[in-house]
PDB file of C-alpha atoms in Angstrom:
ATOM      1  CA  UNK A   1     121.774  64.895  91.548  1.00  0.00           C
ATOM      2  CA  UNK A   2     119.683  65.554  95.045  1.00  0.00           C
ATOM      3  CA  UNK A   3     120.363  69.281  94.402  1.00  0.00           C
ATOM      4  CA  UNK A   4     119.486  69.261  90.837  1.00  0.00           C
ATOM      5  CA  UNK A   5     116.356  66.624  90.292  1.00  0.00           C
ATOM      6  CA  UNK A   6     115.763  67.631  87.018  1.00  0.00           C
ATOM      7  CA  UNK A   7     118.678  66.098  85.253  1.00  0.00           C
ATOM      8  CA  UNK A   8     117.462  62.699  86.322  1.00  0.00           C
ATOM      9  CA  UNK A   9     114.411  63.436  83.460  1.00  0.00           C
ATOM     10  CA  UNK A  10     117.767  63.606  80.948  1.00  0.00           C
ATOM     11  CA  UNK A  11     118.922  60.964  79.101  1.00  0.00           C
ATOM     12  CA  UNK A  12     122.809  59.963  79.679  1.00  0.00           C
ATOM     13  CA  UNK A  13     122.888  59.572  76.050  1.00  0.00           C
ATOM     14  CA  UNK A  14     121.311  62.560  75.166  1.00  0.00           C
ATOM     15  CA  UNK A  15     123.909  64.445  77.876  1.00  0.00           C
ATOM     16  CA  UNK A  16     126.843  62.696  76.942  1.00  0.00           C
ATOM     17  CA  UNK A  17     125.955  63.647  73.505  1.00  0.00           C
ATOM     18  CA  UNK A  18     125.135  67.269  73.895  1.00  0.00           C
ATOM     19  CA  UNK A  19     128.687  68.041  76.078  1.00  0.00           C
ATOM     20  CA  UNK A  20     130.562  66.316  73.355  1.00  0.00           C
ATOM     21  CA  UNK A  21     128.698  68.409  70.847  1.00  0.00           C
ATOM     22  CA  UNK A  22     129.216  72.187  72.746  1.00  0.00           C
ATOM     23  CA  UNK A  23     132.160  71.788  75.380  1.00  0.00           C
ATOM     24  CA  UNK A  24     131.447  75.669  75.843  1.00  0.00           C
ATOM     25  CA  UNK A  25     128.691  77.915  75.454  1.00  0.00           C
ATOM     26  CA  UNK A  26     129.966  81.732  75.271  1.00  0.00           C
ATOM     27  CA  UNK A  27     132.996  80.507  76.816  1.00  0.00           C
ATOM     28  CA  UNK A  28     131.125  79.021  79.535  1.00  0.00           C
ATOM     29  CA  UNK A  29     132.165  75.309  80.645  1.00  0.00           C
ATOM     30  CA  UNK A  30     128.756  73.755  79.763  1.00  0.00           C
ATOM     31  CA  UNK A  31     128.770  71.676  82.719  1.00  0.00           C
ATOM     32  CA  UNK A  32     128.434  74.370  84.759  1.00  0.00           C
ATOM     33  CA  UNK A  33     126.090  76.251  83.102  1.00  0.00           C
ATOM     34  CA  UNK A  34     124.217  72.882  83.078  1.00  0.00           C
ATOM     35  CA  UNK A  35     124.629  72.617  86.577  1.00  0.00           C
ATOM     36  CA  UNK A  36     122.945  76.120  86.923  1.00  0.00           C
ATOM     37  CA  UNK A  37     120.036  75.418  84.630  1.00  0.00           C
ATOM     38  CA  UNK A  38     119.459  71.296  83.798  1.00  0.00           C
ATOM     39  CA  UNK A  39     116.836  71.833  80.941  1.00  0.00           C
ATOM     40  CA  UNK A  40     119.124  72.970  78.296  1.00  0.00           C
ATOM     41  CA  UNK A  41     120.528  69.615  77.709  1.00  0.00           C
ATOM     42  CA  UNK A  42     117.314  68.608  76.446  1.00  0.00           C
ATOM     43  CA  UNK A  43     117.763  71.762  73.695  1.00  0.00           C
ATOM     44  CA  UNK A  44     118.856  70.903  70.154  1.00  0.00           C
ATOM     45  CA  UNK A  45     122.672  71.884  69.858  1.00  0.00           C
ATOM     46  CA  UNK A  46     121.845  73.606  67.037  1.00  0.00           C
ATOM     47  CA  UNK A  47     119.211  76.018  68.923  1.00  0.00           C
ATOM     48  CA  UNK A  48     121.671  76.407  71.525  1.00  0.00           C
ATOM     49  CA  UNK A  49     124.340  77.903  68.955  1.00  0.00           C
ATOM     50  CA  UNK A  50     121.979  80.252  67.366  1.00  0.00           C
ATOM     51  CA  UNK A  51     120.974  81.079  70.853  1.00  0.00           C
ATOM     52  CA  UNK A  52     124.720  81.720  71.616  1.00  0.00           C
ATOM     53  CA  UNK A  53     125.155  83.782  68.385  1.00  0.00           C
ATOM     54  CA  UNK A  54     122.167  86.272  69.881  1.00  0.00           C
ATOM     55  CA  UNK A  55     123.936  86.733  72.939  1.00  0.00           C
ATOM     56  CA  UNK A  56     127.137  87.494  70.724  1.00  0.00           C
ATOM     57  CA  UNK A  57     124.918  89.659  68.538  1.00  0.00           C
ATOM     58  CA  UNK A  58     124.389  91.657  71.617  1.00  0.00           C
ATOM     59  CA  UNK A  59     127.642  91.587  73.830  1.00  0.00           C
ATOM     60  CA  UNK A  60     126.677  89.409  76.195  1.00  0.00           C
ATOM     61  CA  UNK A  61     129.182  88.455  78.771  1.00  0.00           C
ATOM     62  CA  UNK A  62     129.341  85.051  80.493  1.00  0.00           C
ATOM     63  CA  UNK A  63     129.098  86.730  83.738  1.00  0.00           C
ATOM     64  CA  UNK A  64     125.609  88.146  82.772  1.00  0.00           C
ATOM     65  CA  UNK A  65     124.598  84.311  81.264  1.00  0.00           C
ATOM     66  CA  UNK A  66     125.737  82.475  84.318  1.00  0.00           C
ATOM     67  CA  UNK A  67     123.664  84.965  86.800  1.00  0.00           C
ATOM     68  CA  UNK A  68     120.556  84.149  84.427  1.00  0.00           C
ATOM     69  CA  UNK A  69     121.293  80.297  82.197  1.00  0.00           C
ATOM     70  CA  UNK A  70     117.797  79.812  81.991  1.00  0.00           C
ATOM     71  CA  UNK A  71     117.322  82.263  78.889  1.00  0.00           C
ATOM     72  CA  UNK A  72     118.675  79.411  76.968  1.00  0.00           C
ATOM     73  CA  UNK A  73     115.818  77.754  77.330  1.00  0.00           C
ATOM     74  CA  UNK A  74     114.047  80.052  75.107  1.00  0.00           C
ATOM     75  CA  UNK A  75     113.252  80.545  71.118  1.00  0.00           C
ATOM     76  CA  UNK A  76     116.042  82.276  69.197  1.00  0.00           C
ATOM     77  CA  UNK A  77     112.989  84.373  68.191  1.00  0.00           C
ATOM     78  CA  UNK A  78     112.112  85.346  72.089  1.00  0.00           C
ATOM     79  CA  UNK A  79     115.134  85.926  73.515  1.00  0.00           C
ATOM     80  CA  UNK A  80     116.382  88.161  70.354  1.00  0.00           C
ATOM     81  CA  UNK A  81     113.072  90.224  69.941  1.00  0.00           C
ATOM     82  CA  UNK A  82     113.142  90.893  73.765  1.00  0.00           C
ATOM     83  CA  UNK A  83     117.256  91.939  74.216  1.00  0.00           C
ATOM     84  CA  UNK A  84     116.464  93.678  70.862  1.00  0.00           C
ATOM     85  CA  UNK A  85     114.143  96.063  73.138  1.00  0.00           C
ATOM     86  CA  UNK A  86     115.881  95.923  75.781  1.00  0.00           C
ATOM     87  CA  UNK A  87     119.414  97.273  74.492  1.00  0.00           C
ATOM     88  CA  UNK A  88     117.524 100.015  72.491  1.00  0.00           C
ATOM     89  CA  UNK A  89     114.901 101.324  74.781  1.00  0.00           C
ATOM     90  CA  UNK A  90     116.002 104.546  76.503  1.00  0.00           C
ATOM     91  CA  UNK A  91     114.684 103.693  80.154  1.00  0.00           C
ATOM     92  CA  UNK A  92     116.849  99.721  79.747  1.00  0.00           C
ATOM     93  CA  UNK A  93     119.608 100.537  77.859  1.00  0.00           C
ATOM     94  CA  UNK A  94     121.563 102.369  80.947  1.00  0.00           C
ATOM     95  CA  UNK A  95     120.844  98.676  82.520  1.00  0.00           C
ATOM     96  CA  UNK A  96     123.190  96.741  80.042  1.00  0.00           C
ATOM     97  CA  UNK A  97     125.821  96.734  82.163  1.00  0.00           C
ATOM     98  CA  UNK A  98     124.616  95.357  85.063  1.00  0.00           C
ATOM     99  CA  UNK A  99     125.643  91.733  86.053  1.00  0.00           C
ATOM    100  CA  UNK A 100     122.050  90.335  85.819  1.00  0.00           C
ATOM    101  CA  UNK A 101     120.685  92.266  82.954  1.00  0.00           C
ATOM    102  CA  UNK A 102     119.486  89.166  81.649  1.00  0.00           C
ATOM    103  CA  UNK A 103     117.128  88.701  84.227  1.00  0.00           C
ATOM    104  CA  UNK A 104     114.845  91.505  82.234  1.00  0.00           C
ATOM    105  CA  UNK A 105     114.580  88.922  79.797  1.00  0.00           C
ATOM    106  CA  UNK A 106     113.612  86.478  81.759  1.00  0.00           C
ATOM    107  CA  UNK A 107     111.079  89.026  83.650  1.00  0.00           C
ATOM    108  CA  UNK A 108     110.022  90.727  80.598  1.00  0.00           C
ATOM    109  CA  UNK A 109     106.059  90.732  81.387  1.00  0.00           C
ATOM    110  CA  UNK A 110     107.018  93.049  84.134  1.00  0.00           C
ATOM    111  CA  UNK A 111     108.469  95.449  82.776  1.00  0.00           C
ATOM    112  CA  UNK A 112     105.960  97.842  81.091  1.00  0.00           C
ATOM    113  CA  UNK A 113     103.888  97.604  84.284  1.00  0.00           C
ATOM    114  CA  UNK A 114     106.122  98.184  86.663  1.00  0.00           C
ATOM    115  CA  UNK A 115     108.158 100.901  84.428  1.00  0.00           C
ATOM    116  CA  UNK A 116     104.865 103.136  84.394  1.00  0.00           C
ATOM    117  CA  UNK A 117     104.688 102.750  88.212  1.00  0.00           C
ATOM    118  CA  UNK A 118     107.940 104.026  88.822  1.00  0.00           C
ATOM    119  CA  UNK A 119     107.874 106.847  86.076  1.00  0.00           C
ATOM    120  CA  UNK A 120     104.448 107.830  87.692  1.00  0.00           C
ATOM    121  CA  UNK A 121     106.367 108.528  91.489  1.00  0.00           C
ATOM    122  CA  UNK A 122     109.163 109.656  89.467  1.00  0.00           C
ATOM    123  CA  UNK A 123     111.639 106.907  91.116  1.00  0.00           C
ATOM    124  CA  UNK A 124     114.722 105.740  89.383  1.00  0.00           C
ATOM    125  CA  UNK A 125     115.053 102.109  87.578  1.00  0.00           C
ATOM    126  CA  UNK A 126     116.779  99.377  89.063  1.00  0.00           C
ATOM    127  CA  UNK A 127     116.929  95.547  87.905  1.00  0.00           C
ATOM    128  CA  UNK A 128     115.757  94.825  91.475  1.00  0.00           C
ATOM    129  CA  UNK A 129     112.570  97.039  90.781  1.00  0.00           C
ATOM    130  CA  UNK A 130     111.810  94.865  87.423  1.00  0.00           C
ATOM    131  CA  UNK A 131     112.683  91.385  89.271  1.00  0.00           C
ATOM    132  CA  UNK A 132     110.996  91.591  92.441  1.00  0.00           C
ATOM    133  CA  UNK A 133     108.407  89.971  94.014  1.00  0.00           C
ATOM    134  CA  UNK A 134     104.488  91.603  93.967  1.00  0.00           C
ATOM    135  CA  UNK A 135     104.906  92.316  97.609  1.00  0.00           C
ATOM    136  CA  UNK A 136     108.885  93.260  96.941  1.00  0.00           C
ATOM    137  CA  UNK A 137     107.684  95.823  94.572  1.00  0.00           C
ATOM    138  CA  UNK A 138     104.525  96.962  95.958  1.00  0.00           C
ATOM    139  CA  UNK A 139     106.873  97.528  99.420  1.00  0.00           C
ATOM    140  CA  UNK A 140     109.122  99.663  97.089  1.00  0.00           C
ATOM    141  CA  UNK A 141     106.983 102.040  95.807  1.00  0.00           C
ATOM    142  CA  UNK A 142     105.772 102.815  99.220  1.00  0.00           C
ATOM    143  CA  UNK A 143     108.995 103.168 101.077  1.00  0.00           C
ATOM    144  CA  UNK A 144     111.653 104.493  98.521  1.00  0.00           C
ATOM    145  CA  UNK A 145     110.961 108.218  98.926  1.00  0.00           C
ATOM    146  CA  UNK A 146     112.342 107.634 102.443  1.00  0.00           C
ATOM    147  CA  UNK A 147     114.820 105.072 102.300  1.00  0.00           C
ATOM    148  CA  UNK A 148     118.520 105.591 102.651  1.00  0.00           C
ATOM    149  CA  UNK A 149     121.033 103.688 100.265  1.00  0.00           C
ATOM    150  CA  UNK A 150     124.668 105.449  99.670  1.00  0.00           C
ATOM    151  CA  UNK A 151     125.597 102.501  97.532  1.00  0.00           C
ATOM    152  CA  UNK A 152     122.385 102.773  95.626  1.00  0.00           C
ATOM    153  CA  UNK A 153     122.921 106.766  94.894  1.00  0.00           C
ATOM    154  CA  UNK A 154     126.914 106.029  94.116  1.00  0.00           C
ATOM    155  CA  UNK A 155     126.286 103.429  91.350  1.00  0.00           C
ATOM    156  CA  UNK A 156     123.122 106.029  89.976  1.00  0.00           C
ATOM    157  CA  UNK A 157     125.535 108.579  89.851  1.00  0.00           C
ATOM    158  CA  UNK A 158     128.182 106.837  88.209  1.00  0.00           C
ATOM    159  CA  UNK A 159     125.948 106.084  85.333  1.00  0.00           C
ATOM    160  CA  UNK A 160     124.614 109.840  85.374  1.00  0.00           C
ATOM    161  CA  UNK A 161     128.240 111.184  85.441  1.00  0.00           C
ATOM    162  CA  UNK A 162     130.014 108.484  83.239  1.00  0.00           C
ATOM    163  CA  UNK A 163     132.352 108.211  86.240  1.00  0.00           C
ATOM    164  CA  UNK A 164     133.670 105.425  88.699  1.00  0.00           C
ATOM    165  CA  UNK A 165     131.543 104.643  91.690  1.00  0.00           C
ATOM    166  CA  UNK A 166     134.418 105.012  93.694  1.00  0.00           C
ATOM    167  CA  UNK A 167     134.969 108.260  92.659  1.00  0.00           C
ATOM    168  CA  UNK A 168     131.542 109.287  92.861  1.00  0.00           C
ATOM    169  CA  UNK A 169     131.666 107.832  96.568  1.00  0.00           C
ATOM    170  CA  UNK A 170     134.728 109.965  97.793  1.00  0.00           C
ATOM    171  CA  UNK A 171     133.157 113.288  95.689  1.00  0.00           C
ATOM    172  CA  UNK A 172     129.960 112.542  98.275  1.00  0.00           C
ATOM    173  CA  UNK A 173     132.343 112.133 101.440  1.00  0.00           C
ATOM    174  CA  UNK A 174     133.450 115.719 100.895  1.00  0.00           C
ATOM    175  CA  UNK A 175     129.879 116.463 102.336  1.00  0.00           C
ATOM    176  CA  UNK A 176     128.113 115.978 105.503  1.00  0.00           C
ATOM    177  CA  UNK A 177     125.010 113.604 105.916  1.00  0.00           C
ATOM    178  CA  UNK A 178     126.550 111.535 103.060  1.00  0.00           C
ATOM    179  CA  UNK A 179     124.508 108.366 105.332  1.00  0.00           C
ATOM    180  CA  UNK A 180     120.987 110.358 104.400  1.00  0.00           C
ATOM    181  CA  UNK A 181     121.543 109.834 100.490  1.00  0.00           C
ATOM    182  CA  UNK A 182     118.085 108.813  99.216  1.00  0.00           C
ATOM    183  CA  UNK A 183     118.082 107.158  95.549  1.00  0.00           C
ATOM    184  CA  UNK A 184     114.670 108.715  94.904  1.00  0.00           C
ATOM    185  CA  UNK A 185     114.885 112.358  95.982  1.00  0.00           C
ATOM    186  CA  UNK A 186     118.925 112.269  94.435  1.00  0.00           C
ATOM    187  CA  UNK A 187     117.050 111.284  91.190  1.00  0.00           C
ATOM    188  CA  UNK A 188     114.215 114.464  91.380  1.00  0.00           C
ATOM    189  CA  UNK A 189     117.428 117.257  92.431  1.00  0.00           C
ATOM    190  CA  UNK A 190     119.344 116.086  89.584  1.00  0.00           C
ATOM    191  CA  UNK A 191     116.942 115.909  86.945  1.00  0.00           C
ATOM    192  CA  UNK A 192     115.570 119.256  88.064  1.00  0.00           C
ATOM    193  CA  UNK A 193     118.626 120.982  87.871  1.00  0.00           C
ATOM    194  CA  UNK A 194     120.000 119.967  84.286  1.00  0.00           C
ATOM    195  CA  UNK A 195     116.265 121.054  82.965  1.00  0.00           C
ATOM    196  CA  UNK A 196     116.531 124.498  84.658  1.00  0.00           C
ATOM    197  CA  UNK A 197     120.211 124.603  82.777  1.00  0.00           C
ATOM    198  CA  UNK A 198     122.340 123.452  85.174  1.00  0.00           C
ATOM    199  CA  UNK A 199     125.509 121.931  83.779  1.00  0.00           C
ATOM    200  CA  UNK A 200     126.728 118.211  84.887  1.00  0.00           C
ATOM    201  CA  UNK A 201     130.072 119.230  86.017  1.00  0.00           C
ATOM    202  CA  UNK A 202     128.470 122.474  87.899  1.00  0.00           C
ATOM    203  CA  UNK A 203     125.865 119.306  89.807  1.00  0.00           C
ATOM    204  CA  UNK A 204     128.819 117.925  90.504  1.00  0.00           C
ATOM    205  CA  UNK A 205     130.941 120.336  92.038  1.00  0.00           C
ATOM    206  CA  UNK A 206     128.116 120.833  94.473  1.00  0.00           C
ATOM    207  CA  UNK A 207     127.256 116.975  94.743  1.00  0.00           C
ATOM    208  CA  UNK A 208     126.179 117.971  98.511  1.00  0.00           C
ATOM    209  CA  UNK A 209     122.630 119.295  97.230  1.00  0.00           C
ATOM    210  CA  UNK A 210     121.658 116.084  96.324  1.00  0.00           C
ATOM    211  CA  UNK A 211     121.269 115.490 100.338  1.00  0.00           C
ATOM    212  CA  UNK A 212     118.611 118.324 100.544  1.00  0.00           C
ATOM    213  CA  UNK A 213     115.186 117.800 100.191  1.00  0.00           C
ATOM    214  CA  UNK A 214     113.540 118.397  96.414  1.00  0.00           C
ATOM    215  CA  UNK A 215     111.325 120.274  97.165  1.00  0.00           C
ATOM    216  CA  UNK A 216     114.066 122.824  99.471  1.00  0.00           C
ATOM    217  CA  UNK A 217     116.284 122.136  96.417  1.00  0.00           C
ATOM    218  CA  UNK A 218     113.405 123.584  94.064  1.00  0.00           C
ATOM    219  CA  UNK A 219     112.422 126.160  96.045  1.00  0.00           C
ATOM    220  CA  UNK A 220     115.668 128.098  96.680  1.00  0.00           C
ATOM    221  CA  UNK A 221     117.209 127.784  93.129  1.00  0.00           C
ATOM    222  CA  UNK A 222     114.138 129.586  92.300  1.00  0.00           C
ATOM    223  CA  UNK A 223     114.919 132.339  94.287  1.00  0.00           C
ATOM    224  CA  UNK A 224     118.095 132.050  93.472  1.00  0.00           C
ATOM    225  CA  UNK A 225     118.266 134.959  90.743  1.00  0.00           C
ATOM    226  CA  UNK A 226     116.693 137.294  94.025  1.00  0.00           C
ATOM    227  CA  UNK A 227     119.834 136.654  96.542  1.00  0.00           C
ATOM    228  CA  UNK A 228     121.818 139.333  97.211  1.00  0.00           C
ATOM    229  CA  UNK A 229     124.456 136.782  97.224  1.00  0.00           C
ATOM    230  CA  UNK A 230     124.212 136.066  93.530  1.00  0.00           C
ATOM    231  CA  UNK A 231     124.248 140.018  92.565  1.00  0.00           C
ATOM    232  CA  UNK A 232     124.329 140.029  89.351  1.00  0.00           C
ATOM    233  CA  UNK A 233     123.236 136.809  88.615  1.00  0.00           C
ATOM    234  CA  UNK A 234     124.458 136.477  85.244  1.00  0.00           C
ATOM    235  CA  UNK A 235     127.709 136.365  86.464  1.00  0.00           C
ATOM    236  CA  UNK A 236     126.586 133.051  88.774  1.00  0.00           C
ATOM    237  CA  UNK A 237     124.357 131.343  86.509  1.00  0.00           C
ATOM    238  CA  UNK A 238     127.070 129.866  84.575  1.00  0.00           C
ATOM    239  CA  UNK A 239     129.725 129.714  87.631  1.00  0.00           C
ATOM    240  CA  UNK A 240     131.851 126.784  88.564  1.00  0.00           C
ATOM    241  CA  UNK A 241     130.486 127.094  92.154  1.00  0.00           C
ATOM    242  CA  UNK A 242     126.878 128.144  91.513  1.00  0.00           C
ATOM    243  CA  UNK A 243     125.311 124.859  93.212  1.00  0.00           C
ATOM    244  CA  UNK A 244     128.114 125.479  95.856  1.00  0.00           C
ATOM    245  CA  UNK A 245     126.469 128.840  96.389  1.00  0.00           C
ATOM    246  CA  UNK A 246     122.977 127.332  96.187  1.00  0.00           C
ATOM    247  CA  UNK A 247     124.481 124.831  99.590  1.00  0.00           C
ATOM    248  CA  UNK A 248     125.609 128.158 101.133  1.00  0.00           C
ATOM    249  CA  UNK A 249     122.335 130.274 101.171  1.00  0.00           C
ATOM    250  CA  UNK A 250     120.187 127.521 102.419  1.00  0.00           C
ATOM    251  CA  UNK A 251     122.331 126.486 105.140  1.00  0.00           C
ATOM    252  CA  UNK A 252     122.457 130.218 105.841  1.00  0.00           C
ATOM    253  CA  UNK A 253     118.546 130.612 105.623  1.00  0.00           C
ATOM    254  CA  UNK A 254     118.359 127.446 108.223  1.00  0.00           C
ATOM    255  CA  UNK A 255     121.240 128.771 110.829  1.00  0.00           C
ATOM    256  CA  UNK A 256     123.733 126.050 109.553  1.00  0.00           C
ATOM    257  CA  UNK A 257     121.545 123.082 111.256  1.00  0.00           C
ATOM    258  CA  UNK A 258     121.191 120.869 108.576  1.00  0.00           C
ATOM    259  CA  UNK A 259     117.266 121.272 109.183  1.00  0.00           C
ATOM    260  CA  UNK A 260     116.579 121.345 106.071  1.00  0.00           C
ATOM    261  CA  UNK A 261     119.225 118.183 104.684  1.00  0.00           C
ATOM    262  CA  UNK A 262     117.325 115.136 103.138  1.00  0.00           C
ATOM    263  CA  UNK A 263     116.234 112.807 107.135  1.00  0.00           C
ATOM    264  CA  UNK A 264     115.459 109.374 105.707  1.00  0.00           C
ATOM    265  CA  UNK A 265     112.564 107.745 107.411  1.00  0.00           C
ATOM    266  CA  UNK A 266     112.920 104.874 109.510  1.00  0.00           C
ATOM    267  CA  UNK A 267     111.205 102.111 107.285  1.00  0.00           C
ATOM    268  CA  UNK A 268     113.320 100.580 104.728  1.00  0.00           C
ATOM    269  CA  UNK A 269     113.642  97.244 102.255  1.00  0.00           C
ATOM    270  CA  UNK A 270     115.673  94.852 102.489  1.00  0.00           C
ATOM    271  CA  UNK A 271     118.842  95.970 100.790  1.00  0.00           C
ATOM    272  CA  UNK A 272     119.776  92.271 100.290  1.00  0.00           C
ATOM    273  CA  UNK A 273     116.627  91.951  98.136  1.00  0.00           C
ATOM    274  CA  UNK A 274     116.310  95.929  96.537  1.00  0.00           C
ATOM    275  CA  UNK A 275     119.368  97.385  95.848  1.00  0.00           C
ATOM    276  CA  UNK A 276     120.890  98.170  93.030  1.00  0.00           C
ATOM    277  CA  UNK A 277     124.367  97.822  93.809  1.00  0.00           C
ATOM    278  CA  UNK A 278     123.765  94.392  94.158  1.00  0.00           C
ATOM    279  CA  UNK A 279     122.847  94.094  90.536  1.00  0.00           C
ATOM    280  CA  UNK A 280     126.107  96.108  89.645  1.00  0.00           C
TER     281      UNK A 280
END
């Protein structure tokens, strides 16, 4: 009761009535998702069922409820109309997933906003992004062209590749600098290389060039088609090692220093607070 003050403003009545009523809510003991969020016991039962049957509606899991109870608290009207959005919309629907997807619902007057800010520096989206703080967020935008996160880039990657994050992580480990992996700049190589034709699986093979700057990444693929090494280059431009090759000639072109390898900068966010993986 000292933790949670507000069921003191609930009648034992009304509690004692509303348990008997719903013992579970999507499966979920309804004392502890009570315990988590007080205020639905002063919902209607029925409300609480049709909000139960939206969550249903949607494949909802309990996990995803208990990390966000207070969307109960909502209208049935609300809470569908917004995961209605949500679960369609190209730029959410990858999030759907995620353990606290719910918590776009409950942040949904972010979302546009901040969605245009990160499409406009051309930065991936993460729940964190949408939930954040002002300060979080504003922090964010400056620092995530330089900031290192492997677990970030893993869990991006996964999603891009429609494979495990483990297997994503030990594809990475095959390459040096795997420590430098910026979610931001991974985002630009790998979206510039499927529109210049690049095939997933050939991105994958070379998974290393995703630690190389964009702009390096840009440049050389360019120039690509002119390498003696990729004489003639229809023969490469459809090869199983053609990003492989792309690795080789810049590391050739920079004397096999790594000069030219994606450095992270030295400020970075709290990864407690920003990361995606933690959202996972």
């Amino acid at each position: 009761v000292i933790q949670l003050p507000k069921v003191l403003s609930v009648h034992y009545e009304t509690a004692e009535y509303f348990l008997n009523k719903l013992p579970e809510v999507l499966g979920i003991d309804t004392v502890e998702l009570t315990q988590k969020s007080p205020l639905i016991l002063k919902r209607p039962t029925e409300t609480i069922q049709e909000l139960e049957e939206i969550l249903r509606k949607f494949n909802i899991s309990d996990k995803q409820l208990l990390n966000c109870p207070k969307v109960m608290t909502f209208t049935p009207r609300t809470l569908e109309e917004r995961l209605e959005y949500l679960c369609t919309s190209e730029d959410f629907a990858l999030l759907k997933s995620y353990k606290k997807f719910l918590w776009l619902v409950y942040h949904y007057g972010n979302l546009n906003t901040r969605l245009e800010a990160l499409k406009a520096l051309d930065l991936p989206r993460s729940i964190n992004a949408f939930v954040a703080t002002n300060s979080s967020f504003q922090n964010y935008l400056s620092f995530s062209k330089s900031r290192s996160n492997v677990e970030d880039v893993c869990h991006y990657l996964a999603e891009f590749f429609k494979l495990d994050s483990k297997e994503v992580m030990l594809k990475l480990r095959e390459f040096p600098n795997t420590h430098n992996a910026c979610l931001a700049n991974t985002s630009q190589v790998v979206h510039f290389l499927l529109g210049a034709g690049v095939t997933k699986q050939q991105i994958y093979n070379g998974l290393g060039i995703i630690l190389y700057d964009f702009g390096v990444v840009k440049e050389y693929f360019k120039e690509l088609r002119n390498s003696s090494a990729c004489r003639p280059f229809k023969y490469w431009v459809n090869h199983y090692n053609l990003i492989q090759l792309l690795i080789y000639i810049i590391e050739v072109d920079h004397g096999f220093k790594g000069s030219r390898s994606y450095k992270v900068g030295s400020k970075y966010l709290d990864s407690n607070e920003l990361t995606m993986s933690s959202y996972a």
